[in-house]
mmCIF file of C-alpha atoms in Angstrom:
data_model
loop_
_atom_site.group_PDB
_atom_site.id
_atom_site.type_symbol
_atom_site.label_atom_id
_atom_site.label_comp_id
_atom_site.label_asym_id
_atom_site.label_seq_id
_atom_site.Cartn_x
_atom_site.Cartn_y
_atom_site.Cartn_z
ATOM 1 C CA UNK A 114 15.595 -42.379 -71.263
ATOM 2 C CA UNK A 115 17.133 -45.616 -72.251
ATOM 3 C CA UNK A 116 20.242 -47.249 -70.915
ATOM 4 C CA UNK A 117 22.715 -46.557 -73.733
ATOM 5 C CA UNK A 118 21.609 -42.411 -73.186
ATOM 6 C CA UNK A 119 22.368 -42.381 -69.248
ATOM 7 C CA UNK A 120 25.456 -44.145 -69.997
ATOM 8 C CA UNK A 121 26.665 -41.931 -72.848
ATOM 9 C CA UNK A 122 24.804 -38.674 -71.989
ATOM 10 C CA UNK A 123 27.378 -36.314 -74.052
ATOM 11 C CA UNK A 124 29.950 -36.420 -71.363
ATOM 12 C CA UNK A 125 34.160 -37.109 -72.285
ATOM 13 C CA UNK A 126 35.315 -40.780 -71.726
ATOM 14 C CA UNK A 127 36.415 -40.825 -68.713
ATOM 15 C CA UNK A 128 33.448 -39.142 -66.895
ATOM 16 C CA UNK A 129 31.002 -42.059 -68.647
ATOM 17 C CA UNK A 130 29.890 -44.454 -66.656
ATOM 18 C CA UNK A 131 30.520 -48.380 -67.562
ATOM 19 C CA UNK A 132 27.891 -50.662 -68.096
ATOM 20 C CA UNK A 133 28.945 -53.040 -64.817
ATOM 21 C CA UNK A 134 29.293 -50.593 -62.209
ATOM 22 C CA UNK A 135 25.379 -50.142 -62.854
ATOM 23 C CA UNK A 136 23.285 -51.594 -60.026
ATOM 24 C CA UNK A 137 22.509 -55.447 -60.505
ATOM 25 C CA UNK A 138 19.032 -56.572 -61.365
ATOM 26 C CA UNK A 139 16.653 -57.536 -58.570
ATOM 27 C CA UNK A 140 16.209 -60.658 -59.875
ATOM 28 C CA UNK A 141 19.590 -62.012 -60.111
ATOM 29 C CA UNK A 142 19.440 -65.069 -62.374
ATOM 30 C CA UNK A 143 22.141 -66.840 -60.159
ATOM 31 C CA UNK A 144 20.774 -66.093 -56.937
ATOM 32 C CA UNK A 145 18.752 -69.227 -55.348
ATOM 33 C CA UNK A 146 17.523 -70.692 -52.432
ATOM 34 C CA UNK A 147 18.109 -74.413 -51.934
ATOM 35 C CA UNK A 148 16.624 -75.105 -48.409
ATOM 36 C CA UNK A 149 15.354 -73.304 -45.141
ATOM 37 C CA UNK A 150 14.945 -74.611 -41.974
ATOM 38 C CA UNK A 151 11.350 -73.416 -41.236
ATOM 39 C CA UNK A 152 11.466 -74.525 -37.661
ATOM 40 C CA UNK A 153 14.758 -72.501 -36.412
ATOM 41 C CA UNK A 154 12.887 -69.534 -35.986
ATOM 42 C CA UNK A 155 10.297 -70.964 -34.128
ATOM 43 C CA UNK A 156 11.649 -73.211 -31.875
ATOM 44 C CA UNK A 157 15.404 -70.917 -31.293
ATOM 45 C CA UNK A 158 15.518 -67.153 -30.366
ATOM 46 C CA UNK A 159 18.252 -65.839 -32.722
ATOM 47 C CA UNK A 160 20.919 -63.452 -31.678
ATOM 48 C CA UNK A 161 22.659 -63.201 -35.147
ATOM 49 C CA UNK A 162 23.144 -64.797 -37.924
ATOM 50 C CA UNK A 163 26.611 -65.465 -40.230
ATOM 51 C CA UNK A 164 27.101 -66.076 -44.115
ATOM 52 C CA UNK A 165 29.609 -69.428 -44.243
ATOM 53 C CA UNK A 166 30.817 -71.135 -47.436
ATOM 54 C CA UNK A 167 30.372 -74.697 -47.451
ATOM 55 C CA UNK A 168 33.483 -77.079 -49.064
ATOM 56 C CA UNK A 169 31.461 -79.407 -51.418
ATOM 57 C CA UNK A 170 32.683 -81.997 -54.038
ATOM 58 C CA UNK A 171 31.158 -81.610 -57.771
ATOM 59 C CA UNK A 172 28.097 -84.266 -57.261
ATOM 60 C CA UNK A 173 27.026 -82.211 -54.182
ATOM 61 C CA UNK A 174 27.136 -78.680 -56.365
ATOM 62 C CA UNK A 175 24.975 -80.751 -59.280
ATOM 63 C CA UNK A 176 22.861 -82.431 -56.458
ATOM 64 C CA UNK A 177 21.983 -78.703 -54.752
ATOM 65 C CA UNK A 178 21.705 -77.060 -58.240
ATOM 66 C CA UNK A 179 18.278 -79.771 -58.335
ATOM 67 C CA UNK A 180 17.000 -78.685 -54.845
ATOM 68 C CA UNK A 181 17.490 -81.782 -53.436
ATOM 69 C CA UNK A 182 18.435 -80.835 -49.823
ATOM 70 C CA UNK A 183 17.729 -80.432 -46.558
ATOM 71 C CA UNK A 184 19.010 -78.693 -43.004
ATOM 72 C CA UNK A 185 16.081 -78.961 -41.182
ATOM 73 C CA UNK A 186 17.806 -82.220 -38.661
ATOM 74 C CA UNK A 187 21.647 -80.078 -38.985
ATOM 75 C CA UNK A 188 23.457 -78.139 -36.849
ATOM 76 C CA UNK A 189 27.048 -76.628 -36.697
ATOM 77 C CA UNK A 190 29.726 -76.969 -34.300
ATOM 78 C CA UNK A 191 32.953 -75.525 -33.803
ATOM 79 C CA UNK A 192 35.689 -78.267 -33.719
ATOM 80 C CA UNK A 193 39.905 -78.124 -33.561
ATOM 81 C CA UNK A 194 39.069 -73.958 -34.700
ATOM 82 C CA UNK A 195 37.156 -75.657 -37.514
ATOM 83 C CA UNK A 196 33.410 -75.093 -38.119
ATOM 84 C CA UNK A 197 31.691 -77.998 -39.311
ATOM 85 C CA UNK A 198 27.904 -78.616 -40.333
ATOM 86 C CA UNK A 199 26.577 -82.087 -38.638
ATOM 87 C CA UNK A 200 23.534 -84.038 -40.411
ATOM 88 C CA UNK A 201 22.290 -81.839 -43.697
ATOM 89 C CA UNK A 202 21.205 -83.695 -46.279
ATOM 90 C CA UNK A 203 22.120 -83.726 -49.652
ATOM 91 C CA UNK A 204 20.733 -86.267 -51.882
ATOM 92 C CA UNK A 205 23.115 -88.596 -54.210
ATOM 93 C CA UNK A 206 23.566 -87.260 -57.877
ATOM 94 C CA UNK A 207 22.468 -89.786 -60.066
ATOM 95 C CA UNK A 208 24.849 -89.072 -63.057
ATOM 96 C CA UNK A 209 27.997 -88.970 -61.096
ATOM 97 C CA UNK A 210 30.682 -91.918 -61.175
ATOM 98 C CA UNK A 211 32.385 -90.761 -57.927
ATOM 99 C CA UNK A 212 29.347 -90.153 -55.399
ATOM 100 C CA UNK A 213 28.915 -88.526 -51.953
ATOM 101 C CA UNK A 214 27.974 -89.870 -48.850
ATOM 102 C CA UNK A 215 24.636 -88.068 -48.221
ATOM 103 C CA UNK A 216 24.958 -87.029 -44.531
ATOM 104 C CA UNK A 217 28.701 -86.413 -44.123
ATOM 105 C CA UNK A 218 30.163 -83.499 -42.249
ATOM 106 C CA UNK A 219 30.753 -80.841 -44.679
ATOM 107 C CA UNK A 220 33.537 -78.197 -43.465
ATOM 108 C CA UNK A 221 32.190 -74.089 -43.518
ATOM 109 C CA UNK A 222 34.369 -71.115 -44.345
ATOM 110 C CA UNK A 223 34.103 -68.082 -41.855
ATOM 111 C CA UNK A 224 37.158 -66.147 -41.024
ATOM 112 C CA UNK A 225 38.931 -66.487 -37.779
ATOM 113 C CA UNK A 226 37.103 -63.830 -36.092
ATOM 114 C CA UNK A 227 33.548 -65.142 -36.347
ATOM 115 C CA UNK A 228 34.939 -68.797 -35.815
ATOM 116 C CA UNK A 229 36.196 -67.369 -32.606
ATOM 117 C CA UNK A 230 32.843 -64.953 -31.528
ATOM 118 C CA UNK A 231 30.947 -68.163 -32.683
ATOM 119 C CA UNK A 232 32.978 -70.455 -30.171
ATOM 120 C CA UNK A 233 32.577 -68.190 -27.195
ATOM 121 C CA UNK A 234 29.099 -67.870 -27.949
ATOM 122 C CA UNK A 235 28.610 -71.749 -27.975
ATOM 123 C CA UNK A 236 30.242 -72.301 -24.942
ATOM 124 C CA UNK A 237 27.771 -69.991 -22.971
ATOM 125 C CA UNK A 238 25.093 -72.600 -21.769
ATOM 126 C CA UNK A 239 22.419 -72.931 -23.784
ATOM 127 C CA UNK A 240 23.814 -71.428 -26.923
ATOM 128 C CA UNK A 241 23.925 -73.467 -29.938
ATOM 129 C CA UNK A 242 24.467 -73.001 -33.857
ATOM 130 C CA UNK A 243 21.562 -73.036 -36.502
ATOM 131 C CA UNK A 244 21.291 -73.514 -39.891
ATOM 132 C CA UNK A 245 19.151 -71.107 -41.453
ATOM 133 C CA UNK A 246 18.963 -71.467 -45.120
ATOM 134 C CA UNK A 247 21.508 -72.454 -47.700
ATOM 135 C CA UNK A 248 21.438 -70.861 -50.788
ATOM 136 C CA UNK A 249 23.476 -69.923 -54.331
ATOM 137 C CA UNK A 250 24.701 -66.374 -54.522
ATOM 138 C CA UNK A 251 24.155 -63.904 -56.659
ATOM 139 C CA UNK A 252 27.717 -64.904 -58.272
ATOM 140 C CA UNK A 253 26.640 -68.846 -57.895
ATOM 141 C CA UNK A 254 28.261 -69.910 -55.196
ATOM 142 C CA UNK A 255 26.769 -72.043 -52.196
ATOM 143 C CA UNK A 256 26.324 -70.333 -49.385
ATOM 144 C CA UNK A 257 25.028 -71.319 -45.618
ATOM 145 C CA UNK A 258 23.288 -68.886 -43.080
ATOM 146 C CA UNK A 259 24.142 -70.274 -39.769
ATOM 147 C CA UNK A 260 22.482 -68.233 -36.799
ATOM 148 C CA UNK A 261 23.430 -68.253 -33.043
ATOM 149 C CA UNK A 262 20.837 -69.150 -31.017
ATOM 150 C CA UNK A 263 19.022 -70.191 -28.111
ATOM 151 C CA UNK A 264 16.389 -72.748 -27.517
ATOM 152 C CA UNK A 265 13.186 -71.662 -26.466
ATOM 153 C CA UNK A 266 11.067 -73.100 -23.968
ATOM 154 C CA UNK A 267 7.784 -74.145 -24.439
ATOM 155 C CA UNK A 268 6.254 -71.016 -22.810
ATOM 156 C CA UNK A 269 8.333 -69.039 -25.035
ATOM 157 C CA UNK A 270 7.044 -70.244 -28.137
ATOM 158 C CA UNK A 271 3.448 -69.316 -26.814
ATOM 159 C CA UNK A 272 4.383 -66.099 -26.047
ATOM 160 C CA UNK A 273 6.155 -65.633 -29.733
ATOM 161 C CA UNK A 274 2.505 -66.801 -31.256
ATOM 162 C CA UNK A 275 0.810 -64.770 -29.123
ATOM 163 C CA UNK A 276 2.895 -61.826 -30.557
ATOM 164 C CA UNK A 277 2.543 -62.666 -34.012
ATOM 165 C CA UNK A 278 -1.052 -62.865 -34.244
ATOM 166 C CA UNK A 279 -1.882 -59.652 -32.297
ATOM 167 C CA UNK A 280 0.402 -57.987 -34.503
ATOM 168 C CA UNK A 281 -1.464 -59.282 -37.677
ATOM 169 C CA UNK A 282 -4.695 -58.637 -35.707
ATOM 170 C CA UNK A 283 -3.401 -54.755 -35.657
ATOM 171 C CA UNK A 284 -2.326 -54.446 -38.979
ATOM 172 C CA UNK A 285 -5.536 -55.679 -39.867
ATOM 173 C CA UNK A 286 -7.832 -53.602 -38.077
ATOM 174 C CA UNK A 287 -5.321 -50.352 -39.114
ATOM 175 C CA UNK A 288 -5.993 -51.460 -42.596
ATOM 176 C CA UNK A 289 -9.667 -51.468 -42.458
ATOM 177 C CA UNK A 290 -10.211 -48.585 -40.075
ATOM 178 C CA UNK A 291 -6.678 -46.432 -41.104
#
């Protein structure tokens, strides 16, 4: 059945149903990720992770729009009820007149509730805020993951290994024998 048939289907006007409040696409043109930090996950045990906006200036958009970026040395802290992201790269845009500094603090949207969860959770010892990956929307938009987190130790990290290979060892050996 093609898409004009479901949509029409013989029923009165007002019972169709209009071509945008069908589902999106899987692959959303706009949707796009810019950078990851790899390491997070290994070397922090996440609690929970928050969608932020991120204030940039035009070059930085352009700049991100080439992949040319990188969290993997950032972190965020709360400051004044403000969250800010500390150290992420973003490389210079070469057409621009008026450039960015690459490493400046860039300021992240999150409503007053999570900057406030997200402050009580940093001030627990030990607690600490992560970038996770930074990406465009599926409208276009930059977005930032930030996770709360915990360091691990070095024994930790084994363990997590550990885990991850026996459970790859399993799904193997269900696979050949399942």
């Amino acid at each position: 059945m093609t898409a004009a048939a479901v949509l029409d289907r013989g029923l009165d006007p007002a019972q169709r149903i209009h071509p945008a409040a069908m589902a999106q696409p899987k692959d959303n043109p706009n949707y796009k990720v810019i950078a990851e930090n790899r390491r997070a996950r290994f070397d922090y045990a996440i609690e929970e992770d928050v969608e932020c906006g991120i204030v940039l200036m035009g070059s930085e958009v352009k700049s991100l729009r080439l992949n040319t970026a990188n969290i993997a040395e950032s972190y965020a802290e709360v400051k004044d009820g403000e969250l800010w992201l500390i150290n992420s790269y973003i490389a210079p845009y070469e057409q621009a007149m008026f450039g960015h500094e690459d490493r400046r603090p860039r300021k992240l949207l999150a409503s007053k509730r999570e900057l406030s969860r997200m402050w009580n959770e940093t001030s627990r010892k030990g607690m600490t805020l992560v970038p996770l990956v930074l990406y465009f929307n599926h409208r276009g938009i930059a977005k930032i993951k930030i996770a709360i987190a915990k360091g691990k130790k070095t024994v930790d990290k084994r363990e997590t290994e550990a885990k991850r290979d026996w459970n790859r060892q399993k799904q193997r050996l269900l696979k050949e024998h399942g």
